[in-house]
Structure formats: C-alpha cells, structure tokens
Short mmCIF file of C-alpha atoms in Angstrom, two decimals:
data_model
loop_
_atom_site.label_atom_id
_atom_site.label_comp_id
_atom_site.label_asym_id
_atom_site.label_seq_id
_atom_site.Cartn_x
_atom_site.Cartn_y
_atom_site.Cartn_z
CA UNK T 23 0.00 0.00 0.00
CA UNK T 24 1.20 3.40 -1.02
CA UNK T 25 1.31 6.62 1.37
CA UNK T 26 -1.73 8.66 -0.31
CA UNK T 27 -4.61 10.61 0.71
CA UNK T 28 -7.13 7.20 0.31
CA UNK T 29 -4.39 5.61 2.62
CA UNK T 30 -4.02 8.22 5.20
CA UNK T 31 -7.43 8.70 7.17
CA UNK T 32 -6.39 12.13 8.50
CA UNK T 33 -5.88 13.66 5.72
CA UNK T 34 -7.17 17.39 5.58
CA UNK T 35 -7.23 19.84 2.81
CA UNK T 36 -6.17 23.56 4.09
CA UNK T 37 -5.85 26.82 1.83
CA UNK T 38 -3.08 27.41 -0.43
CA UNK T 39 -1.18 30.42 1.54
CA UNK T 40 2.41 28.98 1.00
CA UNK T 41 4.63 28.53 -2.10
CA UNK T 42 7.80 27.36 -1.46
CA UNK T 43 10.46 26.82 -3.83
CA UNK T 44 12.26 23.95 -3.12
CA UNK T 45 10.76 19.99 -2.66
CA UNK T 46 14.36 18.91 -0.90
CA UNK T 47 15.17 16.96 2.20
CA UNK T 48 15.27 20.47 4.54
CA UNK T 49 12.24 21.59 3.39
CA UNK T 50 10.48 19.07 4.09
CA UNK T 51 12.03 18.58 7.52
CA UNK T 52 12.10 21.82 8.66
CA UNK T 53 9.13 24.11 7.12
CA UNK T 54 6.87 22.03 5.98
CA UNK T 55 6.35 20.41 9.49
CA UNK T 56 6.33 23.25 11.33
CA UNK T 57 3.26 24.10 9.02
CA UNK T 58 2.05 21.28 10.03
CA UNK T 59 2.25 21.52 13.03
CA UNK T 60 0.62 25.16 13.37
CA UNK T 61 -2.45 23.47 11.20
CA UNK T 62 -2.88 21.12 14.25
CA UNK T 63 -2.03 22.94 17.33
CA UNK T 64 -3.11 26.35 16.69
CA UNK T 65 -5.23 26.79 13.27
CA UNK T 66 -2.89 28.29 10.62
CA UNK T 67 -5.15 26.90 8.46
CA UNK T 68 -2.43 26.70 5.40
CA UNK T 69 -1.22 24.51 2.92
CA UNK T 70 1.88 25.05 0.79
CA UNK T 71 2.47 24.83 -3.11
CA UNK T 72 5.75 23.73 -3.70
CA UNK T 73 7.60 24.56 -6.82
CA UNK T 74 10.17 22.63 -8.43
CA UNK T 75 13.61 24.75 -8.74
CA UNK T 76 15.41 22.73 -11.30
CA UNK T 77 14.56 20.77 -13.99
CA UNK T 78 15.06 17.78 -12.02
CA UNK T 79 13.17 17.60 -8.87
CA UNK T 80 10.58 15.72 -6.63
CA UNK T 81 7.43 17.34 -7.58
CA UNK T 82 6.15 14.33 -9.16
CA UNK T 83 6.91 11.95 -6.75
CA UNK T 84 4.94 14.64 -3.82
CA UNK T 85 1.93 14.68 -6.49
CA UNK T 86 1.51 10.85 -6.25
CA UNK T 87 1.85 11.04 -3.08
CA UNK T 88 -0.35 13.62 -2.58
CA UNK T 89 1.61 15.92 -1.41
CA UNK T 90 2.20 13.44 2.15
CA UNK T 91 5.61 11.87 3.26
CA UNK T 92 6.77 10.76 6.42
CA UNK T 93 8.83 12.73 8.78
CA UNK T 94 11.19 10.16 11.20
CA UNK T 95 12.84 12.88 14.33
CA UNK T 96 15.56 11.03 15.98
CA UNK T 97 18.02 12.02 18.58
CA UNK T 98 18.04 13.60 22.39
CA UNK T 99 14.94 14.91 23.49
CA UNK T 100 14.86 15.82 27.31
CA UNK T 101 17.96 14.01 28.06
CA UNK T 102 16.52 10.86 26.62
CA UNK T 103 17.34 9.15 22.85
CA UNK T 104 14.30 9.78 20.93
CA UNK T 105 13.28 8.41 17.75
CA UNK T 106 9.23 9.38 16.17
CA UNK T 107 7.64 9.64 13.06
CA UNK T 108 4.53 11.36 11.65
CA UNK T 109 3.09 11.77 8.20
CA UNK T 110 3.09 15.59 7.15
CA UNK T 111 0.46 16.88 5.79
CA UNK T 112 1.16 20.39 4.77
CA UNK T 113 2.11 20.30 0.96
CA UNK T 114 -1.21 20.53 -1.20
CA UNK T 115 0.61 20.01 -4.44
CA UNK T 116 4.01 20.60 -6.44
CA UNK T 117 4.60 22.08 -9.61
CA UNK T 118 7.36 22.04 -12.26
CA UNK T 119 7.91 25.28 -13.84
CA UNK T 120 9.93 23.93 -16.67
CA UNK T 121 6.99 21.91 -17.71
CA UNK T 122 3.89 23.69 -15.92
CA UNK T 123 5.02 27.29 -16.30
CA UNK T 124 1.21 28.38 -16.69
CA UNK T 125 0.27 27.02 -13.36
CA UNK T 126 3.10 28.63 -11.90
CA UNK T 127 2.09 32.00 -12.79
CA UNK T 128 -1.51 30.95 -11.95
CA UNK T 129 -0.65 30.30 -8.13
CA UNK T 130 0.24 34.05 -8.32
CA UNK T 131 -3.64 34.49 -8.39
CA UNK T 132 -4.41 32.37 -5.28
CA UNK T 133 -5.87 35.59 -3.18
CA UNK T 134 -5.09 33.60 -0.04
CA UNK T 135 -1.27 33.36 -0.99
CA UNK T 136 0.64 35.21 2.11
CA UNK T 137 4.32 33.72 2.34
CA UNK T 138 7.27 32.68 0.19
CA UNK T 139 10.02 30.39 1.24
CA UNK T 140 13.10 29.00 -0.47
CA UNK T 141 15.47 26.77 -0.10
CA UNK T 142 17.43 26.78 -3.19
CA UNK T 143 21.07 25.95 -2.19
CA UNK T 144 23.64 29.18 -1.19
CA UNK T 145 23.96 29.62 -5.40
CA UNK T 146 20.43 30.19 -5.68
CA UNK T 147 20.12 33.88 -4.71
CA UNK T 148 21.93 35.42 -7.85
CA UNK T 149 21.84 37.10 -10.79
CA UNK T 150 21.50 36.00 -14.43
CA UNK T 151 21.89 38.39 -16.69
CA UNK T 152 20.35 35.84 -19.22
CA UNK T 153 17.30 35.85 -17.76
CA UNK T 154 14.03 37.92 -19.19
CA UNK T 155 11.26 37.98 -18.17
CA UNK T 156 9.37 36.19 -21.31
CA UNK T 157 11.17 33.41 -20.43
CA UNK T 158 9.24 30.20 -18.88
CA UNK T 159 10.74 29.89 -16.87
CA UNK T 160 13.59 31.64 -16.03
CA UNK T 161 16.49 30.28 -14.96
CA UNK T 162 17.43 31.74 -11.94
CA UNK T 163 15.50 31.28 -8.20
CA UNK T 164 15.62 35.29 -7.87
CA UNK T 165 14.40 35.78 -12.21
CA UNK T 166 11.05 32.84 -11.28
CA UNK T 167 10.37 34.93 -8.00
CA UNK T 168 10.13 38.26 -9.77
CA UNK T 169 8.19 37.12 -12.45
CA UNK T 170 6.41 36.01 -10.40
CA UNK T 171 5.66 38.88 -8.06
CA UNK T 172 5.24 40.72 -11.27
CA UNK T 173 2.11 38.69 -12.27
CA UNK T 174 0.59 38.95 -8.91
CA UNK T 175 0.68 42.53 -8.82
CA UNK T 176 -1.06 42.72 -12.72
CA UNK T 177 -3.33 40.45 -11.60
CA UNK T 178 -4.50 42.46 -8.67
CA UNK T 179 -4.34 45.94 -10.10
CA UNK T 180 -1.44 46.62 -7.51
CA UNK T 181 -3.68 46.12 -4.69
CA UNK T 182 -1.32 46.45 -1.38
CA UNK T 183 -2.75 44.41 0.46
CA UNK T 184 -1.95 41.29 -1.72
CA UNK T 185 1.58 41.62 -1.19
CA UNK T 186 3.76 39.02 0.24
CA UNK T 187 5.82 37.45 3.17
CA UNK T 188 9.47 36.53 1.66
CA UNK T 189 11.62 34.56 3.63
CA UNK T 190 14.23 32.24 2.03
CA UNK T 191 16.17 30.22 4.49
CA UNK T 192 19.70 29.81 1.65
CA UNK T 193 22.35 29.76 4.13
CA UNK T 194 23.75 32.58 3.08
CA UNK T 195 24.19 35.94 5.39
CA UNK T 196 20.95 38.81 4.81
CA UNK T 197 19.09 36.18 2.98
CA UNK T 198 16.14 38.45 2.61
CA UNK T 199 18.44 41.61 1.80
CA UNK T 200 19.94 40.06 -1.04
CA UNK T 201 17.19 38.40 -2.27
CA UNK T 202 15.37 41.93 -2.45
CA UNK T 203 18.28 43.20 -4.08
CA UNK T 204 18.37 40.94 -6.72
CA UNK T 205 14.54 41.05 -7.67
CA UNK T 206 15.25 44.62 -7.82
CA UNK T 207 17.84 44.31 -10.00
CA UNK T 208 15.23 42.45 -12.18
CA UNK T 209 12.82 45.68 -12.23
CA UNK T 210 15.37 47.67 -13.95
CA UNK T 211 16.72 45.06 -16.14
CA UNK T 212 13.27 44.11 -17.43
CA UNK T 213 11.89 47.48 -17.00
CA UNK T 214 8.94 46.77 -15.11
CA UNK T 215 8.02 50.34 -14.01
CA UNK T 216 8.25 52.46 -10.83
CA UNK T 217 4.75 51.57 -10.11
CA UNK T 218 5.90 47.84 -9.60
CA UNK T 219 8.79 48.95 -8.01
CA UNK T 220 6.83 50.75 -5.05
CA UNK T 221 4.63 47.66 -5.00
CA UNK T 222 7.39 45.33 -4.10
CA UNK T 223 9.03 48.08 -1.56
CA UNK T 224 5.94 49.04 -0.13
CA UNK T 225 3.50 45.95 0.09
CA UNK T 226 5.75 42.92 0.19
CA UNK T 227 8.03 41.95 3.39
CA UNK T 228 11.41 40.18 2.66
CA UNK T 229 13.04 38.64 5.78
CA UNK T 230 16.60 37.50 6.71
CA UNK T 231 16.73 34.25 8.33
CA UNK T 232 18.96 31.81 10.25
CA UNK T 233 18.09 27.66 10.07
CA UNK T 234 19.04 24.92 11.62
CA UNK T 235 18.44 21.64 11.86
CA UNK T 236 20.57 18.83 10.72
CA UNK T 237 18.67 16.58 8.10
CA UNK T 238 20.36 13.58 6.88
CA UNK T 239 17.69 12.67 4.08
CA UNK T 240 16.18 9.74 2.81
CA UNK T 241 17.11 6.82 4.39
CA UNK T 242 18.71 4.47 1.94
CA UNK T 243 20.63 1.81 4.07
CA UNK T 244 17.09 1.36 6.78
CA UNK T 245 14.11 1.78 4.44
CA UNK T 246 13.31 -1.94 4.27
CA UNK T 247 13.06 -1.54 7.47
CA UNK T 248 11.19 1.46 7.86
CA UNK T 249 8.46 0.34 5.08
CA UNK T 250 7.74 -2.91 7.21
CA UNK T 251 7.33 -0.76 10.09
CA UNK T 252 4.97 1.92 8.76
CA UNK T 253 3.07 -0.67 6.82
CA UNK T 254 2.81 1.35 3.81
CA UNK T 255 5.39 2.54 1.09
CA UNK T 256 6.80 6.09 1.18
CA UNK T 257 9.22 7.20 -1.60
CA UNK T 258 9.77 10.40 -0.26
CA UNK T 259 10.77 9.23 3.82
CA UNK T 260 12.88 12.18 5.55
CA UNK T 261 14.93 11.61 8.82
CA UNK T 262 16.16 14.90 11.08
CA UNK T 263 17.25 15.56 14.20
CA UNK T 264 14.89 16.26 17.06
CA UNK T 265 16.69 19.82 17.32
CA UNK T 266 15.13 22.72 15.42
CA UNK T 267 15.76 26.40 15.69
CA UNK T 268 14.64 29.18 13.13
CA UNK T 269 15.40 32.50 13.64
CA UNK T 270 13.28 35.48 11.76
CA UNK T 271 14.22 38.94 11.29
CA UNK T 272 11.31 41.42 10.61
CA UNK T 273 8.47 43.55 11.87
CA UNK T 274 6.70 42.46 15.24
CA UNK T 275 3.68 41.60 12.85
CA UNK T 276 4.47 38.90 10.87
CA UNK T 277 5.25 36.82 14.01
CA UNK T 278 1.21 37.22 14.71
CA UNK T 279 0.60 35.99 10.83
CA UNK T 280 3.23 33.11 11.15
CA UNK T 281 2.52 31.77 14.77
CA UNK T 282 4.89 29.49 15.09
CA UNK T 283 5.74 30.35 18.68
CA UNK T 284 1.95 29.81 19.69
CA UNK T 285 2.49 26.38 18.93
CA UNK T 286 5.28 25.67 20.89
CA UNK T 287 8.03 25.59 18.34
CA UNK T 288 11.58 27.40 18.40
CA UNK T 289 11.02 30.07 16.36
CA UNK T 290 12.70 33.90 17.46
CA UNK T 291 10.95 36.47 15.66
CA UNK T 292 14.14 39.32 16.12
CA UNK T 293 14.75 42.85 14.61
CA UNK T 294 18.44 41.68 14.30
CA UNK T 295 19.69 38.31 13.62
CA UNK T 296 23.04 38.91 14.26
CA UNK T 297 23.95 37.95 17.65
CA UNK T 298 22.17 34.78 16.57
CA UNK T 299 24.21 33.99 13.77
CA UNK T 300 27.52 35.15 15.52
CA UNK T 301 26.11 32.33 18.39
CA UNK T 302 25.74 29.66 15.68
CA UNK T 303 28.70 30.05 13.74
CA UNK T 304 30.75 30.51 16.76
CA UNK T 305 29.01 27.88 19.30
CA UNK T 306 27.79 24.81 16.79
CA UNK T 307 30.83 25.30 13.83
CA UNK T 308 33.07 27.04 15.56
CA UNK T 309 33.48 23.51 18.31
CA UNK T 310 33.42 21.62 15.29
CA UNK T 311 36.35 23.19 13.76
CA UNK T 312 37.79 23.47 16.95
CA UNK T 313 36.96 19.90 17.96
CA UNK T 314 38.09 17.62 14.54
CA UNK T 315 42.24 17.84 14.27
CA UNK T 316 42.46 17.30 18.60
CA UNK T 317 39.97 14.00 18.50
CA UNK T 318 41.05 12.67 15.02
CA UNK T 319 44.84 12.79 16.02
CA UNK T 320 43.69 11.55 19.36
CA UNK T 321 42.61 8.39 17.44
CA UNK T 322 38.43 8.94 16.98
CA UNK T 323 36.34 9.01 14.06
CA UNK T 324 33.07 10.15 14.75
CA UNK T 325 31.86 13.65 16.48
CA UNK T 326 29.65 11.32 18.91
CA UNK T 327 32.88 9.21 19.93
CA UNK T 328 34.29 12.76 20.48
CA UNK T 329 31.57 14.11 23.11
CA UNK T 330 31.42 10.46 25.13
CA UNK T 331 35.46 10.31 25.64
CA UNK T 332 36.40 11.80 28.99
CA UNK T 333 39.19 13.28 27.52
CA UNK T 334 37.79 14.93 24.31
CA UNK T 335 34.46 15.55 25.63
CA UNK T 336 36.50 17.52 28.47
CA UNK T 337 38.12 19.25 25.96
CA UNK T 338 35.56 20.34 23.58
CA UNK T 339 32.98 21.49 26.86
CA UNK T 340 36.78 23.57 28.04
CA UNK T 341 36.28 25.58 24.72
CA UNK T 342 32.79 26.12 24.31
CA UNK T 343 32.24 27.55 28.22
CA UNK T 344 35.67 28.86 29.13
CA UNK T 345 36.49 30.64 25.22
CA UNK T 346 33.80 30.77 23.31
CA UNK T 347 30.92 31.54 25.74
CA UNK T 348 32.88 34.42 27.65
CA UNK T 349 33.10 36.46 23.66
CA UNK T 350 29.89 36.52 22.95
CA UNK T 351 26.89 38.89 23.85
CA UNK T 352 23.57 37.38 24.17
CA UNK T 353 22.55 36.27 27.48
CA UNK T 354 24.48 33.78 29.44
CA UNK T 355 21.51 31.85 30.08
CA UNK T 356 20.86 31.21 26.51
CA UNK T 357 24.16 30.79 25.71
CA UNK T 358 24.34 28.25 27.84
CA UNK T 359 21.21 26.76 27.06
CA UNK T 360 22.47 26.62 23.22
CA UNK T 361 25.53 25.42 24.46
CA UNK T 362 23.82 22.31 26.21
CA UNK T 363 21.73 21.83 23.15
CA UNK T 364 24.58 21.64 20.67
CA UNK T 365 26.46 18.81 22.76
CA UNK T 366 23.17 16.87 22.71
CA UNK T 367 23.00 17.11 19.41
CA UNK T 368 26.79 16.27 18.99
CA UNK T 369 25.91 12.99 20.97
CA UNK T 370 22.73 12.00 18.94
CA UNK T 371 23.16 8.09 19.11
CA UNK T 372 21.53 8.28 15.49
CA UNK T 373 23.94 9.69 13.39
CA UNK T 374 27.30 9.04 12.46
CA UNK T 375 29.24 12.76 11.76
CA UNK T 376 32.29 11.59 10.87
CA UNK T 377 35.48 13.98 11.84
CA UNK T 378 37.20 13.52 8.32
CA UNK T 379 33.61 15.22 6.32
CA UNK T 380 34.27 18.16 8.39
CA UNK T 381 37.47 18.68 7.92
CA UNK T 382 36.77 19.87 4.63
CA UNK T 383 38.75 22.91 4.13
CA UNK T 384 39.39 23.27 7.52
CA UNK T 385 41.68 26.41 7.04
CA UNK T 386 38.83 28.89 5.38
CA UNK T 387 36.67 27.47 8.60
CA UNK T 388 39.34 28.32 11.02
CA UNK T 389 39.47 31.67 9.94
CA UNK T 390 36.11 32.27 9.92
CA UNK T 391 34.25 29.98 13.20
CA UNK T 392 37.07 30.13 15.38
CA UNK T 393 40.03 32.44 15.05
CA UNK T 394 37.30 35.90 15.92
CA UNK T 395 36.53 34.11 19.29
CA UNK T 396 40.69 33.80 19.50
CA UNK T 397 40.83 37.27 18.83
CA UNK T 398 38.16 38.60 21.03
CA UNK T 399 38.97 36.37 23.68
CA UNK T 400 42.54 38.44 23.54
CA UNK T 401 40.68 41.53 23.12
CA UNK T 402 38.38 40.97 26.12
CA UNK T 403 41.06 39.36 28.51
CA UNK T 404 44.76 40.05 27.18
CA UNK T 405 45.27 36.45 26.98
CA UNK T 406 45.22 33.49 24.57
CA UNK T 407 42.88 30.83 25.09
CA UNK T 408 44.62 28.15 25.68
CA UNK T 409 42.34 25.20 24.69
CA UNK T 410 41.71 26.96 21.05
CA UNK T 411 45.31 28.06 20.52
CA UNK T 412 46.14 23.98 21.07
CA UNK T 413 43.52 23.20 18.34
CA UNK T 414 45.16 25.66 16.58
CA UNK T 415 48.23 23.61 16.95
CA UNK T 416 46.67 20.47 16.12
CA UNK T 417 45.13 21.65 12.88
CA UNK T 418 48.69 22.27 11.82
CA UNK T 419 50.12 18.84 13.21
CA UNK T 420 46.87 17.55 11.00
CA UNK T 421 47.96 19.29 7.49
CA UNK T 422 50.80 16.91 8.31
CA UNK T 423 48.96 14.13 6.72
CA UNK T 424 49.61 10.92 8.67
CA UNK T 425 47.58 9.48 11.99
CA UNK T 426 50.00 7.14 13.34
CA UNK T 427 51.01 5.46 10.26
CA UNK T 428 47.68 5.83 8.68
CA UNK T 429 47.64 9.22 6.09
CA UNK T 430 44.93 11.47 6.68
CA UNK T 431 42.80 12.36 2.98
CA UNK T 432 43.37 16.14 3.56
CA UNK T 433 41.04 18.32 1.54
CA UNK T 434 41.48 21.60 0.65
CA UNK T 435 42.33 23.95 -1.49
CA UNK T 436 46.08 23.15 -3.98
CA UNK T 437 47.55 26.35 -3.03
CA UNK T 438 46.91 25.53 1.15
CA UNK T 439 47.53 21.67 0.91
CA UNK T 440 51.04 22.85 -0.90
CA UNK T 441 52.06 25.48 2.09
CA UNK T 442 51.87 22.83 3.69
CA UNK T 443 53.47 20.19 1.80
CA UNK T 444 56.66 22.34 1.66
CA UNK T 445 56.64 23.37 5.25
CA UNK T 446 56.54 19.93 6.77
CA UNK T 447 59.18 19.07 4.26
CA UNK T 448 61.61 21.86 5.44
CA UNK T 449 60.26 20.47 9.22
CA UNK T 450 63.55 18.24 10.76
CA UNK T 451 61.42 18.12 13.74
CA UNK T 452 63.72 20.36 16.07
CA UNK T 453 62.01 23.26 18.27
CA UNK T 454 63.77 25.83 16.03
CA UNK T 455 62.20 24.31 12.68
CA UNK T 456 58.75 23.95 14.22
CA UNK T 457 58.92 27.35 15.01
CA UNK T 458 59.51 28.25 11.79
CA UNK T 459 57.15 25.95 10.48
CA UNK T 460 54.42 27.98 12.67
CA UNK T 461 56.00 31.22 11.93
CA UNK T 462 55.31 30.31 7.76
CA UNK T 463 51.42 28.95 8.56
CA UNK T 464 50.35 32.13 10.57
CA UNK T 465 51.89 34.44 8.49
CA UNK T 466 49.58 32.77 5.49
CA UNK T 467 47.53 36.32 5.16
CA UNK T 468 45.68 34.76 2.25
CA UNK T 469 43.62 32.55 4.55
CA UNK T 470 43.45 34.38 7.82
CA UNK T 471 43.36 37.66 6.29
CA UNK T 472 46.16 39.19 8.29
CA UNK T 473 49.19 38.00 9.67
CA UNK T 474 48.92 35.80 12.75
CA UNK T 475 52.07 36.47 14.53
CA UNK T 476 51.39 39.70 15.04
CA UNK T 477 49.23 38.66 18.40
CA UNK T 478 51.40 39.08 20.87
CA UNK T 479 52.55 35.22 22.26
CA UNK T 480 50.46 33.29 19.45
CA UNK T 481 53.29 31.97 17.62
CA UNK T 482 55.14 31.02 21.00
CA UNK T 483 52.19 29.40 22.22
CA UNK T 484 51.45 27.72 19.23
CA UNK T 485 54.89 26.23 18.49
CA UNK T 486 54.59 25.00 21.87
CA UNK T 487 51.40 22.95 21.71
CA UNK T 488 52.61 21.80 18.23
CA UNK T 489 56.22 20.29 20.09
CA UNK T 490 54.46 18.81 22.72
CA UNK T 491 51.41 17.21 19.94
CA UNK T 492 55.06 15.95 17.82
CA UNK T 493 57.09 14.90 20.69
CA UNK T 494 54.67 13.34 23.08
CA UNK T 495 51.81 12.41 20.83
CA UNK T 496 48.02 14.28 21.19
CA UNK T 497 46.97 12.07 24.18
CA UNK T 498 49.59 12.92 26.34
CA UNK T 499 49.79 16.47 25.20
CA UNK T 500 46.33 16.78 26.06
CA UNK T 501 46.54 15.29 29.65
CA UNK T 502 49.02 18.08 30.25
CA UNK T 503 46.99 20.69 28.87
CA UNK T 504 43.72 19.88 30.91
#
C-alpha cells in the first residue's frame, strides 16, 4: 500500500497560503512540518504549493503522493534518545515550472497566498543576466520569483494588500536583503516600471533568516526496514534531528501571521539576527572546527565518539564555556542553554558525523568559526585561550597528513595543501624548525586575512602545543593541557 490521501485517514485539505520553492530533504524537515504543526495545534489553516527549482526535482513523486511523506525525528529529546515519526500533511501540491510554467504564474492568483520560502542551495540567490522575463521559466531562483511577483501585482491591479511574506532560508548571510536586491535588480533590467517597483518596496516583506536543523535525508541503508514498520510505502521518507531552531528577522507583525511560537516551536521572531548567527557560527561550527584535528589525532572518528570520551568531551565542553561563551553577547543563560543543546546534538546516538567530512577545508573554517573568538577572547582578557590556541596547533600537526602510520585524505584547497606540503618538508622536527614551520602557517595572510604572529605570544604558544602534539603524541599532550 502506497502513502496517499485514500491511505491516510487524516488527511485534511487547508488553503493554499504557501509557495515554497524547493521539494528537498530540509524543506520538508524543517518548514513544511512546522506548518504542520501550526495546522494542528493552533489553526494556521495553510497549505503550501511547492515549486520545483530545477529541472530535475521531486514534484512528481509529492503529487503521487499527494503531497504526504513521512517525517522520522531522531536524537536527544529531554535528556533521553528519541526516535518518532509522523506523516506531514502540509504540501497541497508541487509544480514544475519547466513543464507547468502556466500554473506557476496561476498560483500568483491564489488571493489567499501570504508567504514565500526558499530553499534553493547558497547559489540560488543570484543574478542571471540571461534571464528575461518572457522566459518560462527563467532560470534563476531570484528571475522565477520576480516574475512572479510581477504577475501577482497585474493580476490584482497593484492592490497592497496582496503583497507578500518573503523569507528564504539559503544559508547565506541577509538572505532576505539580497534576495530583495536581486529582484530589484530584475525591475530595472526588465523594466517593469516604478509603479511595480513601489509595490514590491511598499506591500511585500522580505526577511533574513537563520536555520538549523541537521537533516540527513532519505534513508537508503534502513528503508526496508522502515516500510515494514509503517506498513505502507513512502518514496519520499525524511529523517532529522529532534533539534530545530529558526530564527526570523522582521516587523513584530508577521510573528502574529506566522505563529509558530503559539504552537510551541523554536522560532525567534528578532529585529536583528546577528547575535544569533555570531552564536551559531561561533558555538555549533566554531566547536566543530575546533573539535576535529584534537579527537582525530587523538585516534576517533566520529563527532559522537568525540563528546562520550572523557578526555575529548573535556576538551571540547573547556572551549565552548571557558572561550567561546565568555566572547559573545547574548545572554548567558541562553548561551548556555544553546551550548547544552549543541552537545546533545553532537551525541545524537543516530547519526554518524564523521570527523574527516568536516574537515573539509578546515583552514577557510578556522578563519572564519574560530580564530574571531581567538581574537576577542585576547581583546576581552589580554590572553590566549589556551584550549583553542592547542587546536590551533593540532590543525597544523593535521595538514601533516599521517595518523600514526595511517595518512589522513586532507582536503582543501592546492595552493593551502602545498604550504603545507613544503613546510613539513623543510620540518627536521627540532624546536627551532617547528617554530619556523608555525612562523610560515600564521603568516599565510591569504587565509586568515592578516598575519597571525602579530598577536602578541600566538606563535610562542602555538609552536609550543605543536612540540608537545610531535614529541609526546596528542593524548599525552592533552593530559598536560587539561
């Protein structure tokens, strides 16, 4: 039996007052249930149109589906290893503007249509200066959107009060202010007229946005499994973690036309994001970054391994509440409550992170998740901290190459994997040539964007946690530093 309307009792039509663009794995996990869930809990009353953003795409399989998948939420919940499902019912239908481009333009018309979201990949929001507007459709997420908004506001005479809610979740910083940008861009280029252009300014909202919830996708190696369990087929199965936090910048109003907070779910509505993106990048990637060269040279694999050791787990909780914490400027309280949150989800007994997929260019992420905490943590305290200059230290002794006498796959970019090829070959190993071998990596300006050993003691520091990492191997080198 196949997941469909005639299969699932419960199903309930609601107004179309969503189009999304973008049918992916996120999505799906992430707005779509929360849509859901406001149909159920506090009578949003909506349903969402999804539209297909590249040629190839999901929309048919969500159409014979009727628009229903299942959602599986697995990891800690309350301190306790939680894994549920549900069937969402919050898409109405899909549709594929490369073959339907009519119908796009004709969900323009829907009188009830209130919001936009996107998820279209950090490429999406751009400009292409191929696009026109008689194309069908155009090829760009940004080109679709304004012809798009351009339809609705001929079809309704410019009415102001059928203007719309934008908010694309591309992980991209000001989301909603380049997005705008771009569509504007698309008025001149097209000449669409002033008239449209005070429309869009006037009557339509874009928002930036922060997301976050890790969604590992359909579930290839389990859904045997899954299927016999459900009882019914589902080609379009999703599995995230139980974590979920969306954060909104805009007016006060549109919190009281999206009520996502009067259902319970961890949505901030804020009239500036950034201490909440600072707090994400800094907090969740920047103990990532910090966390992968100390417990893979320590002899782990998996970011889960790394939280249970006593030893890394030590380490990693060291940096998030002693240096990272202690730079930032939200609240302690939440801080610390994020904190908590992010080591729960670094334990989640359901997924396997593996150390080696984030070290993927583990310089550039350095230099942007964890060397401003380094540098505010001087600025704040005239000091280094200690735990992130020794990551530091081990993210060198990892462009090395070699675990024991297993070599690492390093990935990054030629010119950085090369530095570093020719500065571990110049290495003999003494004090002196370490030195120098820290001397050449902080001084790489390209990456860090200025030259490291200017702050006062960070080369000294740094060539010391790297001779203690070479000469008495990472676990010993840690015991001494904790």
């Amino acid at each position: 039996m196949k997941l469909s309307k005639e299969s699932f009792p419960e199903y309930k039509k609601h107004p179309e007052r969503v189009l999304q663009f973008g049918e992916g794995n996120f999505l799906r996990a992430f707005v779509d249930w929360q849509i859901d869930i406001m149909n159920k809990s506090v009578g949003f009353d909506g349903s969402v149109i999804v539209v297909q953003p590249i040629e190839q795409g999901l929309v048919d399989k969500l159409n014979d589906q009727d628009g229903l998948y299942t959602l599986y939420l697995q990891g800690i919940k309350e301190g306790k290893a939680v894994k549920e499902h549900s069937v969402i019912n919050s898409i109405n239908r899909g549709i594929n503007p490369y073959t339907q481009y009519d119908e796009y333009l004709r969900a323009a018309e829907t009188p009830e249509l209130r919001f936009i979201i996107s998820n279209t990949t950090e490429s999406g929001i751009a400009f292409a200066e191929n696009d026109q507007l008689a194309d069908a459709p155009q090829k760009s997420y940004p080109g679709k959107l304004t012809a798009f908004l351009y339809h609705r506001f001929r079809t309704f005479g410019g009415d102001k009060d059928k203007g719309l809610i934008i908010i694309p979740c591309e992980l991209i910083d000001r989301n909603g202010e380049k997005l705008k940008e771009i569509v504007l861009k698309y008025v001149e280029f097209w000449k669409l007229g002033e008239e449209f252009k005070t429309w869009l300014e006037n009557s339509n909202t874009f928002c930036c946005s922060l997301v976050d919830r890790i969604v590992t996708g359909y579930p290839r190696d389990t859904i045997k499994e899954i299927t016999e369990e459900l009882g019914y087929e589902d080609n379009l199965v999703v599995v995230g973690e139980q974590f979920h936090l969306w954060v909104i910048e805009g007016p006060e109003w549109v919190k009281k036309e999206f009520p996502t907070e009067e259902a319970g779910l961890n949505v901030k509505f804020v009239s500036d994001m950034t201490p909440y993106r600072t707090r994400k990048v800094r907090i969740l990637n920047g103990a990532h970054t910090s966390l992968v060269p100390v417990a893979y040279l320590y002899g782990l694999d998996t970011v889960g391994q790394s939280v249970e050791d006593p030893i890394i787990g030590q380490f990693i909780k060291d940096v998030i509440y002693e240096e990272i914490i202690p730079t930032l400027d939200l609240p302690q309280e939440e801080l610390k409550y994020f904190a908590g949150a992010v080591l729960e989800r670094f334990a989640n007994p359901f997924v396997q992170h593996y150390l080696l997929s984030i070290a993927l260019n583990s310089m550039s992420k350095f230099e942007t998740r964890v060397l401003p905490t380094l540098l505010e943590y001087v600025r704040r305290n005239q000091q280094l901290p200690g735990k992130i200059v020794f990551s530091l230290a081990a993210l060198i002794e990892f462009y090395k190459g070699k675990r024991g006498d297993e070599a690492i796959k390093l990935a990054d970019d030629a010119d950085i994997l090369g530095l570093y090829q020719e500065a571990w070959q110049k290495c003999d190993g003494s004090e002196a040539a370490l030195s120098e071998l820290v001397r050449t990596i902080l001084g790489y300006q390209k990456n860090w964007k200025m030259d490291l050993n200017e702050v006062a003691g960070l080369t000294e520091a740094v060539t010391k946690d790297l001779t203690a990492i070479e000469k008495l191997g990472m676990s010993e080198a840690l015991k001494n530093l904790l």
